[in-house]
PDB file of C-alpha atoms in Angstrom:
ATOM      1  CA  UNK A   1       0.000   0.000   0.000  1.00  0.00           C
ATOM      2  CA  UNK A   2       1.515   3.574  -0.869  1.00  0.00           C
ATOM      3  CA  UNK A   3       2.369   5.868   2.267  1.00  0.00           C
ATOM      4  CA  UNK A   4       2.272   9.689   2.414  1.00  0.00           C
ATOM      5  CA  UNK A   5       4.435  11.343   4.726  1.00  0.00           C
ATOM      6  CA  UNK A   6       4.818  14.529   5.836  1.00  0.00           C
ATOM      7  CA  UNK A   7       7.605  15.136   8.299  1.00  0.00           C
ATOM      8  CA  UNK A   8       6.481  18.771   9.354  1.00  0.00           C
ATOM      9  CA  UNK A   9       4.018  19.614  11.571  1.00  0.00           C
ATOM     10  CA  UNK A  10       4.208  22.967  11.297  1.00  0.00           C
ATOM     11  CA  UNK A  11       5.502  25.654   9.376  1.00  0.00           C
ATOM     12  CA  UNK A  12       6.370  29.588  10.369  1.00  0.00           C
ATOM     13  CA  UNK A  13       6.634  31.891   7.621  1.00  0.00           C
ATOM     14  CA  UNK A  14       6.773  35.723   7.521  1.00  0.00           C
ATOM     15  CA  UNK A  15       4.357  37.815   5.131  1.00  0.00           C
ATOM     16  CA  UNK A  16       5.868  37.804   1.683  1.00  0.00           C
ATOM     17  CA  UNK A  17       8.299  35.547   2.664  1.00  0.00           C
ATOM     18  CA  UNK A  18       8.641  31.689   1.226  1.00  0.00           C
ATOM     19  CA  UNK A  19       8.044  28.599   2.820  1.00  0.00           C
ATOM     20  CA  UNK A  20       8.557  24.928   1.430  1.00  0.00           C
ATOM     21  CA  UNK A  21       6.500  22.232   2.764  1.00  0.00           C
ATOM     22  CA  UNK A  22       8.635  18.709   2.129  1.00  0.00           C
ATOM     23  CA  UNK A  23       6.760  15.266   1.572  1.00  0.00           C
ATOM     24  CA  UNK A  24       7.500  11.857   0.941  1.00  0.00           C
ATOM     25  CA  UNK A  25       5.596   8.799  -0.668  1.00  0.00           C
ATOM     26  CA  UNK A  26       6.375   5.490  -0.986  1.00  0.00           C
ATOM     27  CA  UNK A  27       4.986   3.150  -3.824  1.00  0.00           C
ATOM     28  CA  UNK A  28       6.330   0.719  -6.188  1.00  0.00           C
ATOM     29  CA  UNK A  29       4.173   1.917  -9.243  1.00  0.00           C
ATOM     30  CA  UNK A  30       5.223   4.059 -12.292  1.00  0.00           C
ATOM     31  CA  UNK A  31       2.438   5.632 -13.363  1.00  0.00           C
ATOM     32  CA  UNK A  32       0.616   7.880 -10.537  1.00  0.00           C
ATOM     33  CA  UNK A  33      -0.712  11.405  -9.658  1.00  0.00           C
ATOM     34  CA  UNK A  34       0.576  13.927  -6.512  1.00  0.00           C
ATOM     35  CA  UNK A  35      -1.701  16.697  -5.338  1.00  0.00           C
ATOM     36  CA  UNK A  36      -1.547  19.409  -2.304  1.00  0.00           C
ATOM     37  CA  UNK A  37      -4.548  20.585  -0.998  1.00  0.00           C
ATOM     38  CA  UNK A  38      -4.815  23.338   1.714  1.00  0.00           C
ATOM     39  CA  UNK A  39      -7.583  23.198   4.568  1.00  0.00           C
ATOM     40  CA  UNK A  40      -8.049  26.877   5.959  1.00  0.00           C
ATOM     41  CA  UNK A  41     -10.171  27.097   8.809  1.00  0.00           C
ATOM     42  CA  UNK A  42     -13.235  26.779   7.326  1.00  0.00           C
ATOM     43  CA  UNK A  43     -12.430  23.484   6.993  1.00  0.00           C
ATOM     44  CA  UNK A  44     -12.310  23.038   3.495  1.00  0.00           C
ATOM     45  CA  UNK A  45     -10.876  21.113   1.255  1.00  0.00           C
ATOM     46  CA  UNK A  46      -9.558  23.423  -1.884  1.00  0.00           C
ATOM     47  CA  UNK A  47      -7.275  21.887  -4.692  1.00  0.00           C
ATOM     48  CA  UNK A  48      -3.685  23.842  -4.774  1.00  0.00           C
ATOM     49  CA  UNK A  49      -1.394  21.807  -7.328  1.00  0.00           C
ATOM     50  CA  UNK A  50      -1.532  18.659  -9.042  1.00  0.00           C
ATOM     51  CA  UNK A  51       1.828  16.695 -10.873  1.00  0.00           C
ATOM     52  CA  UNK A  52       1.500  14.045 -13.398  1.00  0.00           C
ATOM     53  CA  UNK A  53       4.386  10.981 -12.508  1.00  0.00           C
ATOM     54  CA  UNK A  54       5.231  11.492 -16.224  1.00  0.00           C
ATOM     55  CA  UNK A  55       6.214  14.649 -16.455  1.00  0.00           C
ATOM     56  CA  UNK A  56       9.627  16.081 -15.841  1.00  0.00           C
ATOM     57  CA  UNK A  57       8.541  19.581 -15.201  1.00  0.00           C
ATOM     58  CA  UNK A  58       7.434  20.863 -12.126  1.00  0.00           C
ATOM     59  CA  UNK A  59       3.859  22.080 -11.933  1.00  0.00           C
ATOM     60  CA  UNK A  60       3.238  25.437 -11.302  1.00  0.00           C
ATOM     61  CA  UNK A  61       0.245  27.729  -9.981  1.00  0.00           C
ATOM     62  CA  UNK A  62       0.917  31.240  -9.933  1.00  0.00           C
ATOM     63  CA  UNK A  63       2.383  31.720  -6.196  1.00  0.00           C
ATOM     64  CA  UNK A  64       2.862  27.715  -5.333  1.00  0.00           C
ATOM     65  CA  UNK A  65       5.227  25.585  -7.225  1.00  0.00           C
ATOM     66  CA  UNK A  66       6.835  21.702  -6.497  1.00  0.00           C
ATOM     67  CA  UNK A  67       9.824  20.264  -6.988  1.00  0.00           C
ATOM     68  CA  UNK A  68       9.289  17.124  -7.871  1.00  0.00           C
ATOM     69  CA  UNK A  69      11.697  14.374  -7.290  1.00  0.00           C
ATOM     70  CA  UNK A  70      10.807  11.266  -8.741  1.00  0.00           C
ATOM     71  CA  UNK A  71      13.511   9.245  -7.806  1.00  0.00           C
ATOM     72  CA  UNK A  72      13.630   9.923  -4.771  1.00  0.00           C
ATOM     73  CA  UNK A  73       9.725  10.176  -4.331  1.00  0.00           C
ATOM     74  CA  UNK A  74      10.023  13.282  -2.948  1.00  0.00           C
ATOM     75  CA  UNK A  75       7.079  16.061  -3.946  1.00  0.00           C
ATOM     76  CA  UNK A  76       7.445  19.492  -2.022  1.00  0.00           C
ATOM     77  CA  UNK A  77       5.280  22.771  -2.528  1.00  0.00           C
ATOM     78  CA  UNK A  78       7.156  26.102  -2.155  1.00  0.00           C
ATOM     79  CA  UNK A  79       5.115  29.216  -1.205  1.00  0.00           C
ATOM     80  CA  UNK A  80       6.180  32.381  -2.293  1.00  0.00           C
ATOM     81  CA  UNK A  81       5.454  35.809  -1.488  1.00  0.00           C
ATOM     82  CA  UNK A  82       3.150  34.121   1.258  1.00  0.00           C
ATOM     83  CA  UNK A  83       0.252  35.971   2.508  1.00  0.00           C
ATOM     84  CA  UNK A  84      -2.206  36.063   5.324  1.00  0.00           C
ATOM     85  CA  UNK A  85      -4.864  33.874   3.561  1.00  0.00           C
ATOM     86  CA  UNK A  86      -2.277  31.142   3.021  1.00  0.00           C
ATOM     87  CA  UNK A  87      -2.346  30.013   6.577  1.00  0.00           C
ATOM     88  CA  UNK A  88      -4.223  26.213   6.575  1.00  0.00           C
ATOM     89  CA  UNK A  89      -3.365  22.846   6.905  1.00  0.00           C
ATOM     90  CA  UNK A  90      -1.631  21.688   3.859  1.00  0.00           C
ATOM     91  CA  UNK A  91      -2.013  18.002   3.162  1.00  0.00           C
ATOM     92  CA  UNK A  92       0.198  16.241   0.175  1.00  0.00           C
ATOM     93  CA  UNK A  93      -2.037  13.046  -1.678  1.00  0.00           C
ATOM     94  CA  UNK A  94      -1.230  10.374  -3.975  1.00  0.00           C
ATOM     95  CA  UNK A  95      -3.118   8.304  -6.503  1.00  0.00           C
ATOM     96  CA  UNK A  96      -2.122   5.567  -7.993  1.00  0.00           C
ATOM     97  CA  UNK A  97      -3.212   5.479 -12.090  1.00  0.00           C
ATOM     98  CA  UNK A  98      -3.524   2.104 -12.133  1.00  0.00           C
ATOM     99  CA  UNK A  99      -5.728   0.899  -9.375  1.00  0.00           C
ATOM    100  CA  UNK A 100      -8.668   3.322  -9.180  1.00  0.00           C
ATOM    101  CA  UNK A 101      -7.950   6.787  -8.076  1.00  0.00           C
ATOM    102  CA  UNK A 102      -8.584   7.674  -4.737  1.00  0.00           C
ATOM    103  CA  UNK A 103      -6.575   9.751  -2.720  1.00  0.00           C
ATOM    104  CA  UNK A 104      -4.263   8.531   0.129  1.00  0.00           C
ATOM    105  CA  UNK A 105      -3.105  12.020   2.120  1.00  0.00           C
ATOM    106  CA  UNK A 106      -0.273  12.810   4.438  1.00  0.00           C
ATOM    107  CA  UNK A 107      -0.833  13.843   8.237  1.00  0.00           C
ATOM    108  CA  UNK A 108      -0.596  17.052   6.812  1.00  0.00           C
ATOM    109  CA  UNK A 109       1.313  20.597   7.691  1.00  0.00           C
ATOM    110  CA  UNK A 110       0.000  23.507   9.088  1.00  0.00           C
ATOM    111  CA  UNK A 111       1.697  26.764   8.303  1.00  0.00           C
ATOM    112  CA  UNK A 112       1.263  29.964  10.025  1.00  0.00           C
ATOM    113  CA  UNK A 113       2.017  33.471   8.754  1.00  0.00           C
ATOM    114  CA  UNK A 114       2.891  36.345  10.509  1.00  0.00           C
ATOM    115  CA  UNK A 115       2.288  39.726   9.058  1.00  0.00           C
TER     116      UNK A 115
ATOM    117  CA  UNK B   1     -17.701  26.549  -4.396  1.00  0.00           C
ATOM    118  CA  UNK B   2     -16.643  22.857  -5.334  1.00  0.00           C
ATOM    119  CA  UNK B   3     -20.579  21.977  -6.410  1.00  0.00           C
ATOM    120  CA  UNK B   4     -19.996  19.143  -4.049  1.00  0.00           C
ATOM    121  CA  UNK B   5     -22.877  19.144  -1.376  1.00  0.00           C
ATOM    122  CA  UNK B   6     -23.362  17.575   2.190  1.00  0.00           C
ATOM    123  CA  UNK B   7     -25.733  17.761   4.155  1.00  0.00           C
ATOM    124  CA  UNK B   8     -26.460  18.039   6.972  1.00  0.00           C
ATOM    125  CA  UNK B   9     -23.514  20.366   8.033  1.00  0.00           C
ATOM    126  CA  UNK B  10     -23.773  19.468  11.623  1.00  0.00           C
ATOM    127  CA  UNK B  11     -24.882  16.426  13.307  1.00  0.00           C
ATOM    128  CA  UNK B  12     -25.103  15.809  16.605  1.00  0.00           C
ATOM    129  CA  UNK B  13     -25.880  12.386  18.316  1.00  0.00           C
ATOM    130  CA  UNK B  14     -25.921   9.896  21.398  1.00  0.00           C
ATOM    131  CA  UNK B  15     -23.433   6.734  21.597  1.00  0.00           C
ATOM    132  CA  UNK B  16     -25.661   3.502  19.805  1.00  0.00           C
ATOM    133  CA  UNK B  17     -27.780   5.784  17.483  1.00  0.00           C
ATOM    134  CA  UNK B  18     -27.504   5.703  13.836  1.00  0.00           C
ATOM    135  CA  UNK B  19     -27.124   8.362  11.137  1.00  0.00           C
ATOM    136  CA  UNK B  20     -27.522   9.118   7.826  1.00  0.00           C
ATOM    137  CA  UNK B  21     -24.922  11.503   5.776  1.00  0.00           C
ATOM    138  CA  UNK B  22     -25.829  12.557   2.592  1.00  0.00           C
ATOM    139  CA  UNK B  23     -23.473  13.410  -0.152  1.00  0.00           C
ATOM    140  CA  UNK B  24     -24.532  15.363  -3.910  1.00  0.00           C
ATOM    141  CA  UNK B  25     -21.636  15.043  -6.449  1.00  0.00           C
ATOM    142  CA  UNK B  26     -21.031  17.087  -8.808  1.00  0.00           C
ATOM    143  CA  UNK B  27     -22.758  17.422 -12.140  1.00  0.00           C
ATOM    144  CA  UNK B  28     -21.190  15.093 -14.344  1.00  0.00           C
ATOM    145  CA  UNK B  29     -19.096  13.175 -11.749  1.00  0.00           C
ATOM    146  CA  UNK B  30     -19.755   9.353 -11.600  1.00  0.00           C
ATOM    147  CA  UNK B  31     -17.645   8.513  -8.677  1.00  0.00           C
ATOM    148  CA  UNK B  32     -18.111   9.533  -5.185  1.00  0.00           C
ATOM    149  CA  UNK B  33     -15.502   9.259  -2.151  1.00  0.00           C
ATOM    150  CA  UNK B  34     -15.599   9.104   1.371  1.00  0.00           C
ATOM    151  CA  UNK B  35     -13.239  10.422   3.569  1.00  0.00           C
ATOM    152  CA  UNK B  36     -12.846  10.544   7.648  1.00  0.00           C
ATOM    153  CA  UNK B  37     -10.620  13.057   9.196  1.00  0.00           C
ATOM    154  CA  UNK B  38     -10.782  12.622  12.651  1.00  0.00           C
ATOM    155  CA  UNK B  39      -9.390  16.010  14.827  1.00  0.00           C
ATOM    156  CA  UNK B  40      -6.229  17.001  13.680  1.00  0.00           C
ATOM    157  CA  UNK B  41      -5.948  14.480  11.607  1.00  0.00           C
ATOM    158  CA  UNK B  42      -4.971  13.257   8.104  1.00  0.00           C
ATOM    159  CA  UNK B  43      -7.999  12.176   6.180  1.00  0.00           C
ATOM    160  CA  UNK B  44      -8.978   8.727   5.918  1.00  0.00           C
ATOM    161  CA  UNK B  45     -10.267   6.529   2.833  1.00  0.00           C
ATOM    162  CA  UNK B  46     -13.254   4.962   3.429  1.00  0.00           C
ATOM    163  CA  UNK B  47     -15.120   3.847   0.403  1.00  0.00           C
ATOM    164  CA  UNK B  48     -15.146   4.469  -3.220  1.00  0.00           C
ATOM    165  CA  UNK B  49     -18.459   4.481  -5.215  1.00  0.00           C
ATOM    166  CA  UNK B  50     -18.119   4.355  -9.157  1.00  0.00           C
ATOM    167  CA  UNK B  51     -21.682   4.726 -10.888  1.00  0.00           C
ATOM    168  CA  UNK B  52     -23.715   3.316  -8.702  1.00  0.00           C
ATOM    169  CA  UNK B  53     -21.012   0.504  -8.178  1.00  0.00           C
ATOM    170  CA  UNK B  54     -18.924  -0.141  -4.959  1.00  0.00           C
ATOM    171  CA  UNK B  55     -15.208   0.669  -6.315  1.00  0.00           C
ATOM    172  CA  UNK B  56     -12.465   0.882  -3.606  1.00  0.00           C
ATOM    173  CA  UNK B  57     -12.981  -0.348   0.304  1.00  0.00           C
ATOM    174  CA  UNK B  58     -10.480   1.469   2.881  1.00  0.00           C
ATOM    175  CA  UNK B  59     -10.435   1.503   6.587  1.00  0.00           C
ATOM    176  CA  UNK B  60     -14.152   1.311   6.546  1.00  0.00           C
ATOM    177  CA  UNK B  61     -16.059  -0.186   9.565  1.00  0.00           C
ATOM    178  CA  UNK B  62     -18.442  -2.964   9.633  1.00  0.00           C
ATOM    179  CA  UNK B  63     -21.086  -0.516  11.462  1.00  0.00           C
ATOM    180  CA  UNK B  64     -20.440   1.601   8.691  1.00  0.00           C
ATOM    181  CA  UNK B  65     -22.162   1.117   5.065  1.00  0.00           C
ATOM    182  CA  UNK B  66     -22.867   3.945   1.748  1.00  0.00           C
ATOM    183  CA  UNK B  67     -24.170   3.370  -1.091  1.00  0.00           C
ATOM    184  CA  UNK B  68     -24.797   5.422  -4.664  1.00  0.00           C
ATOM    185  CA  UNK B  69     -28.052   5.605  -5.940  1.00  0.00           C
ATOM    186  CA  UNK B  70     -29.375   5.635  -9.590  1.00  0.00           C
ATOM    187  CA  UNK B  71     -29.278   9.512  -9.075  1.00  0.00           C
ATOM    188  CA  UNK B  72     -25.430   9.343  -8.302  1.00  0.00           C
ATOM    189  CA  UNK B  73     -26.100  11.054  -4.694  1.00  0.00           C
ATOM    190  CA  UNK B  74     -24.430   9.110  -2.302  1.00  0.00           C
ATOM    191  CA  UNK B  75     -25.119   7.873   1.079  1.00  0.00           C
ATOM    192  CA  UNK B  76     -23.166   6.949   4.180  1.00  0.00           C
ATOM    193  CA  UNK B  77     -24.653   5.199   7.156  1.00  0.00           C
ATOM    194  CA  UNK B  78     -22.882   5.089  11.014  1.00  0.00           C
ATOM    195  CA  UNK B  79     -24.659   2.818  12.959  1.00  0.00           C
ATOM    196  CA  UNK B  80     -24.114   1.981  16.990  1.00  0.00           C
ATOM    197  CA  UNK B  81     -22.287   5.031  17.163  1.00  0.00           C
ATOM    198  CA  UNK B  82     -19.007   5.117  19.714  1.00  0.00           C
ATOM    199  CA  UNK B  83     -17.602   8.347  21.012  1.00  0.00           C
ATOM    200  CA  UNK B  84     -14.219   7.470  18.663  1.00  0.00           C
ATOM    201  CA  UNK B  85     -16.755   8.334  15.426  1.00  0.00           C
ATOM    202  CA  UNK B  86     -16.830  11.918  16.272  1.00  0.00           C
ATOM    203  CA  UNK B  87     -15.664  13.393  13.162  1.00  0.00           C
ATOM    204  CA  UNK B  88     -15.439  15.156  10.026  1.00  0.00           C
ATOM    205  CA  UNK B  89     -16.977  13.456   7.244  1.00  0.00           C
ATOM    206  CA  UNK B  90     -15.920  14.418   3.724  1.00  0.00           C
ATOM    207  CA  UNK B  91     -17.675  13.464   0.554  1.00  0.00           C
ATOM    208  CA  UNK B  92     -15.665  14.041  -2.788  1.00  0.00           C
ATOM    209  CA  UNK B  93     -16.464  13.402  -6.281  1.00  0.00           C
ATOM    210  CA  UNK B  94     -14.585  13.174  -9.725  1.00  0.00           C
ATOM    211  CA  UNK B  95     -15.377  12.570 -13.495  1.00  0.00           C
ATOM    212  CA  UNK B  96     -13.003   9.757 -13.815  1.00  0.00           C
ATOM    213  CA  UNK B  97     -13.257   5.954 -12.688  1.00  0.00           C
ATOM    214  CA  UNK B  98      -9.524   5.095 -12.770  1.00  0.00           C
ATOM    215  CA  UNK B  99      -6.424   5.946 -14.579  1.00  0.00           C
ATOM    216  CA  UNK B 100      -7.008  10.040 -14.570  1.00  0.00           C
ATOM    217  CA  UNK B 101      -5.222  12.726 -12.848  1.00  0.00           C
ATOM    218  CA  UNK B 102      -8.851  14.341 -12.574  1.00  0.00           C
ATOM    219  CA  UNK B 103      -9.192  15.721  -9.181  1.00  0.00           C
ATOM    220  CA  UNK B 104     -11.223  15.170  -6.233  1.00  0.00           C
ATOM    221  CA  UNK B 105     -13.984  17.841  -5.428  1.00  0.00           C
ATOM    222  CA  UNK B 106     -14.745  17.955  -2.198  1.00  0.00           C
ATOM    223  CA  UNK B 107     -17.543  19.079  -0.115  1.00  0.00           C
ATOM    224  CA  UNK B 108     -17.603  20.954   2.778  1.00  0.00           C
ATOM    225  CA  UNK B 109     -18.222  18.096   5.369  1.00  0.00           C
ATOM    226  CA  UNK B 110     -20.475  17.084   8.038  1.00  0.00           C
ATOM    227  CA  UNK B 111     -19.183  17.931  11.392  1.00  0.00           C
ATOM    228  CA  UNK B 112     -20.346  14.726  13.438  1.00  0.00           C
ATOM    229  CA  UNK B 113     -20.313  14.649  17.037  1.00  0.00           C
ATOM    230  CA  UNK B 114     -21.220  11.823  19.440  1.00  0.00           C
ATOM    231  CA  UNK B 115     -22.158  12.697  22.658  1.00  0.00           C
TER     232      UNK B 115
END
């Protein structure tokens, strides 16, 4: 069974600073899918960035990128120019493209900003 | 807005009682998710409904039991209800059955608490 792990439980980061949340997976299969999702307070569950096994290149949306080690199943979201409204719970997933897709998550991270 | 719905958004019940959590997908999605995430916790798979089809079984208890109906809602039932079950219950959906890197949409939860 594939493992998520996320070795920080929490994360400082300044206003406009960056922060990089690490994780780890471990699975034997080739072809799969990595995700970060952020839970703010509210409790919600809101879709961040999403990496294709496949690809080389690092995903990328606007302020939040990954570096994306596939070797060494590695899969870390870096936060730039962080702001207020960034401070949640971020959890890392994995899905496996072979045997149905759900999600397995990490323990998750939460990361506070101070203004 | 994910178009994901849940209802109800709060529940609140004695130990040995049984509930009902309801779970709309959104348009267009055939497969439906459930997730627990207990305080502070990581979420946790617990079933995976494809079309009306049970997909995927995770850490799922035997008091526990969903099902998806012809209308793709889904529904997931807690029966003699222990303190431990006190928790967020998320309902996600996505287009795909397997092999995608279509995300999950998820709902806004049902807070559960057992008194």
């Amino acid at each position: 069974a594939q493992t998520v792990t996320q070795s920080q439980p929490e994360m400082s980061v300044q206003e406009a600073e960056t922060v990089t949340l690490s994780c780890t997976y471990d699975t034997s299969e080739s072809d799969y899918y990595l995700f970060w999702y952020k839970q703010p307070p509210s409790r919600q569950m809101i879709l961040v960035i999403r990496q294709e096994a496949y690809k080389q290149q690092n995903a990328t949306e606007n302020r939040f990128s990954v570096n994306f080690q596939k070797a060494a199943k590695s899969f870390s979201l870096k936060i730039s120019d962080s702001q207020l409204g960034d401070a949640a719970m971020y959890f890392c997933a994995y899905r496996s493209g072979a045997a149905g897709n759900k999600l397995t998550f990490g323990g998750g991270t939460r990361v506070l900003v101070k203004p | 807005d994910s178009g994901v719905t849940q209802t109800p958004k709060h529940l609140i019940t004695a130990t040995g009682q049984r509930v009902t959590l309801r779970c709309s997908p959104r348009s267009g999605d055939l497969s439906v998710y459930w997730y627990q995430q207990s305080l502070d916790q990581g979420l946790q798979f617990l079933i995976q409904y494809y079309n009306g089809e049970e997909r995927a079984k995770g850490n799922i208890l035997e008091r526990f039991s969903a099902q998806q109906f012809p209308d793709l809602h889904s529904e997931l039932n807690l029966s003699s209800l222990e303190l431990g079950d006190s928790a967020l219950y998320f309902c996600a959906s996505s287009v795909a059955r397997q092999g995608a890197n279509s995300p999950l949409h998820f709902g806004n939860g049902t807070r559960l608490t057992v008194t």
